[in-house]
XYZ file of C-alpha atoms in Angstrom:
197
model
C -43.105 87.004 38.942
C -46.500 87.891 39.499
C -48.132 86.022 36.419
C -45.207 83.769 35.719
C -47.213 80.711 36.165
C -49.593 82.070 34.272
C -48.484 83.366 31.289
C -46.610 80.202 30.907
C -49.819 78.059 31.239
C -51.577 80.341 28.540
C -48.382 80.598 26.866
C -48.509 76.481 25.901
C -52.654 76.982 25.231
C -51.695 79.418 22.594
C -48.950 77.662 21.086
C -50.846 74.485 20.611
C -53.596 76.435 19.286
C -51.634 78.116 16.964
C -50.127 74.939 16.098
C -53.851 73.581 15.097
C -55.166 76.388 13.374
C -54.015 78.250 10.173
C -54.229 82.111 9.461
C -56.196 83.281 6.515
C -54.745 85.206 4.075
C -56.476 87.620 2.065
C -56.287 86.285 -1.746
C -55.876 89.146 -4.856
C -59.871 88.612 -5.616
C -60.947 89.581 -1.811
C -62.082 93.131 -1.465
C -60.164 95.165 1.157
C -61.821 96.283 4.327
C -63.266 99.331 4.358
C -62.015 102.271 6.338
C -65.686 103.496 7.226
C -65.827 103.541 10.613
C -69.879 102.024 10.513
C -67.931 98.725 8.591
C -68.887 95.630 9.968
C -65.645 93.620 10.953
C -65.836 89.892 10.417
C -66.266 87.887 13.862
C -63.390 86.558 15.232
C -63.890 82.923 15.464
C -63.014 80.960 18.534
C -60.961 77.808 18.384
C -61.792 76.954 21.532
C -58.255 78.202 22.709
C -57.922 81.159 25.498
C -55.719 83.855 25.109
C -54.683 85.851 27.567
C -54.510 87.914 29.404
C -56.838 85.051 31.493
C -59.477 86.295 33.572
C -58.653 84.576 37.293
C -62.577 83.284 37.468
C -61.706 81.455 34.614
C -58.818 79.339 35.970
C -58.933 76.445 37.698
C -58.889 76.883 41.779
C -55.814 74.517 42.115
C -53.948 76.814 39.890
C -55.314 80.508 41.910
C -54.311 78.526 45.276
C -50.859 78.000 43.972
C -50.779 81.851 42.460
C -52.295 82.757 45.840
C -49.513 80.969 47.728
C -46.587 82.194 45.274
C -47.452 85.864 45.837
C -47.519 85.570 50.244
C -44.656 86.633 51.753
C -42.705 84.060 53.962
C -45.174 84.302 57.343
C -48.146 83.826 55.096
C -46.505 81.119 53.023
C -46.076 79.141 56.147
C -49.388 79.949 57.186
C -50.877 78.668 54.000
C -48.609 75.362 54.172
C -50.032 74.518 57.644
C -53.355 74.734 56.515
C -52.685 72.558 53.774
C -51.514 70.487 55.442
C -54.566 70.637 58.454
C -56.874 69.848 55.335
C -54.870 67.118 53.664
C -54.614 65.384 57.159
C -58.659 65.429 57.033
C -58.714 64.138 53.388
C -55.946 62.937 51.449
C -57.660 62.860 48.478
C -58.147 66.523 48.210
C -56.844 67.195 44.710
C -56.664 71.274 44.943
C -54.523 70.460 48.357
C -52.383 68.212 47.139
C -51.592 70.755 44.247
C -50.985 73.494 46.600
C -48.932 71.134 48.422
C -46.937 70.173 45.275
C -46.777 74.132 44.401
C -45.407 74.952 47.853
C -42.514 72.555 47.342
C -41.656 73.278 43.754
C -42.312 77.204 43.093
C -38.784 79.057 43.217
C -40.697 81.569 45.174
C -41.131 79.609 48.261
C -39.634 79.463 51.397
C -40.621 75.845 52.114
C -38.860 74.546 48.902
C -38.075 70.935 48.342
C -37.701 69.439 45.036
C -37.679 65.790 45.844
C -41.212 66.003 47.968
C -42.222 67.980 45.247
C -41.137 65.078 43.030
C -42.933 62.871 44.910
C -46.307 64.597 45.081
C -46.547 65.671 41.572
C -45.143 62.209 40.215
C -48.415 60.820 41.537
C -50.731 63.972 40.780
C -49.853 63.177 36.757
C -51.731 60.016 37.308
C -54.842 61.352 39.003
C -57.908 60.827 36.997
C -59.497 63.863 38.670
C -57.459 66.424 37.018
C -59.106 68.299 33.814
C -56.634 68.911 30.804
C -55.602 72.574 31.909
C -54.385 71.225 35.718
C -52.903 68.015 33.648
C -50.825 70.534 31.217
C -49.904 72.790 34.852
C -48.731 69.473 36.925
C -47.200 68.506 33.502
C -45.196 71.263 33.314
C -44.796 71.509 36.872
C -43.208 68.101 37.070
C -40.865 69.080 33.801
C -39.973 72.190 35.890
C -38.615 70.158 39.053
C -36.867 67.862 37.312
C -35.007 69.991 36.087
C -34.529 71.892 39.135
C -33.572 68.543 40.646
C -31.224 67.882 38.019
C -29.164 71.414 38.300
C -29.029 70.701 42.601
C -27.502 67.233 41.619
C -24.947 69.227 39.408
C -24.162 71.264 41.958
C -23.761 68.427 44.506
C -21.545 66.787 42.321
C -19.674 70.066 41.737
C -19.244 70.659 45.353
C -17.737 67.323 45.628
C -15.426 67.325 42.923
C -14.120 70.672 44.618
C -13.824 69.149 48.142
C -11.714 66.496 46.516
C -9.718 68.683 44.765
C -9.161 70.947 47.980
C -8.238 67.714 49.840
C -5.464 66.602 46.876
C -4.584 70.322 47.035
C -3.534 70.491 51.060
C -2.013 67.035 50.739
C 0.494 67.640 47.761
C 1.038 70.900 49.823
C 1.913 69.258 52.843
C 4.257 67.300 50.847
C 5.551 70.001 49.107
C 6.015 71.740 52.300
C 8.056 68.122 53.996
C 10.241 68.158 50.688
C 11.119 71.665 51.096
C 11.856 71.165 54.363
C 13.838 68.366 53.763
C 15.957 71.031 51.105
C 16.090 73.422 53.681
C 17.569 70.424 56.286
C 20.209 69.245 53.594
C 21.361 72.840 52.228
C 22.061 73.540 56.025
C 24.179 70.435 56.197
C 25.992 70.881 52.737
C 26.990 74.568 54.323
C 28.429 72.918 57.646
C 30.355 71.098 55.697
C 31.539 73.924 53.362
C 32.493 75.564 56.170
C 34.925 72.419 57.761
């Protein structure tokens, strides 16, 4: 999961860039390249879009502080959380905290998990102004990511209850099958005593 984050973030880039652009085809009247190694290839034009593999220099901090945090192991995870939240208790306004923040709750690799403060935090960072389009599209997808998260632990809540009820009208019809059998048991036993006068 080490460039999970990432490769879905350049993963979107490239599809809307693909999605923007159209390939050239070579047409019959186009002469083919040739296979001399001195040829000068065309230059590649750039459509502005990124591909990756990305260099890390040329992501957004927000997004290395939550790759940072998502690679730590569960003592440095904590220790990263406390400092975040140290800083954010300076400045509240600290947009590449209150990512991290938002990361630290939402990432299925962290040990501080907690979908509905992440809900909370990144609910509000898709309004902030501050964000440029590639932490947008990361929050954005962020937020898309917990929801559904939240969504499947609701499901599973729900589950869980439907299977408590159905324990509890389980052990009740048993107990009632168990009085009724009883009950046989009680009047076979009384049928035989007669029988037997």
């Amino acid at each position: 999961m080490k460039y999970t984050y990432l490769t879905l973030l350049a993963g979107i880039i490239l599809i809307s860039g693909c999605a923007t652009s159209q390939m050239q085809k070579p047409t019959a009247d186009q002469e083919p390249l040739a296979s001399d190694s001195n040829a000068q290839l065309p230059e590649p034009t750039n459509s502005g879009v990124t591909l990756l593999p990305a260099k890390p220099a040329d992501l957004p901090q927000p997004i290395l502080a939550c790759e940072s945090y998502s690679k730590a192991d569960q003592d440095g995870q904590k220790k990263q959380w406390l400092e975040t939240q140290q800083i954010l208790s300076q400045n509240k306004q600290d947009v590449v905290q209150r990512i991290k923040l938002a990361c630290i709750y939402a990432l299925p690799s962290s040990y501080l998990k907690d979908a509905t403060k992440a809900h909370t935090l990144l609910s509000q960072l898709r309004e902030e102004p501050a964000l440029n389009a590639t932490e947008k599209a990361y929050i954005n997808h962020l937020f898309l990511f917990n929801v559904e998260n939240i969504k499947q632990l609701q499901k599973i809540k729900d589950e869980a209850r439907s299977l408590d009820t159905l324990t509890q009208k389980y052990d009740t019809l048993q107990k009632k099958y168990d009085a009724a059998e009883q009950k046989l048991i009680h009047l076979k036993n009384i049928e035989k005593s007669l029988n037997v006068r």
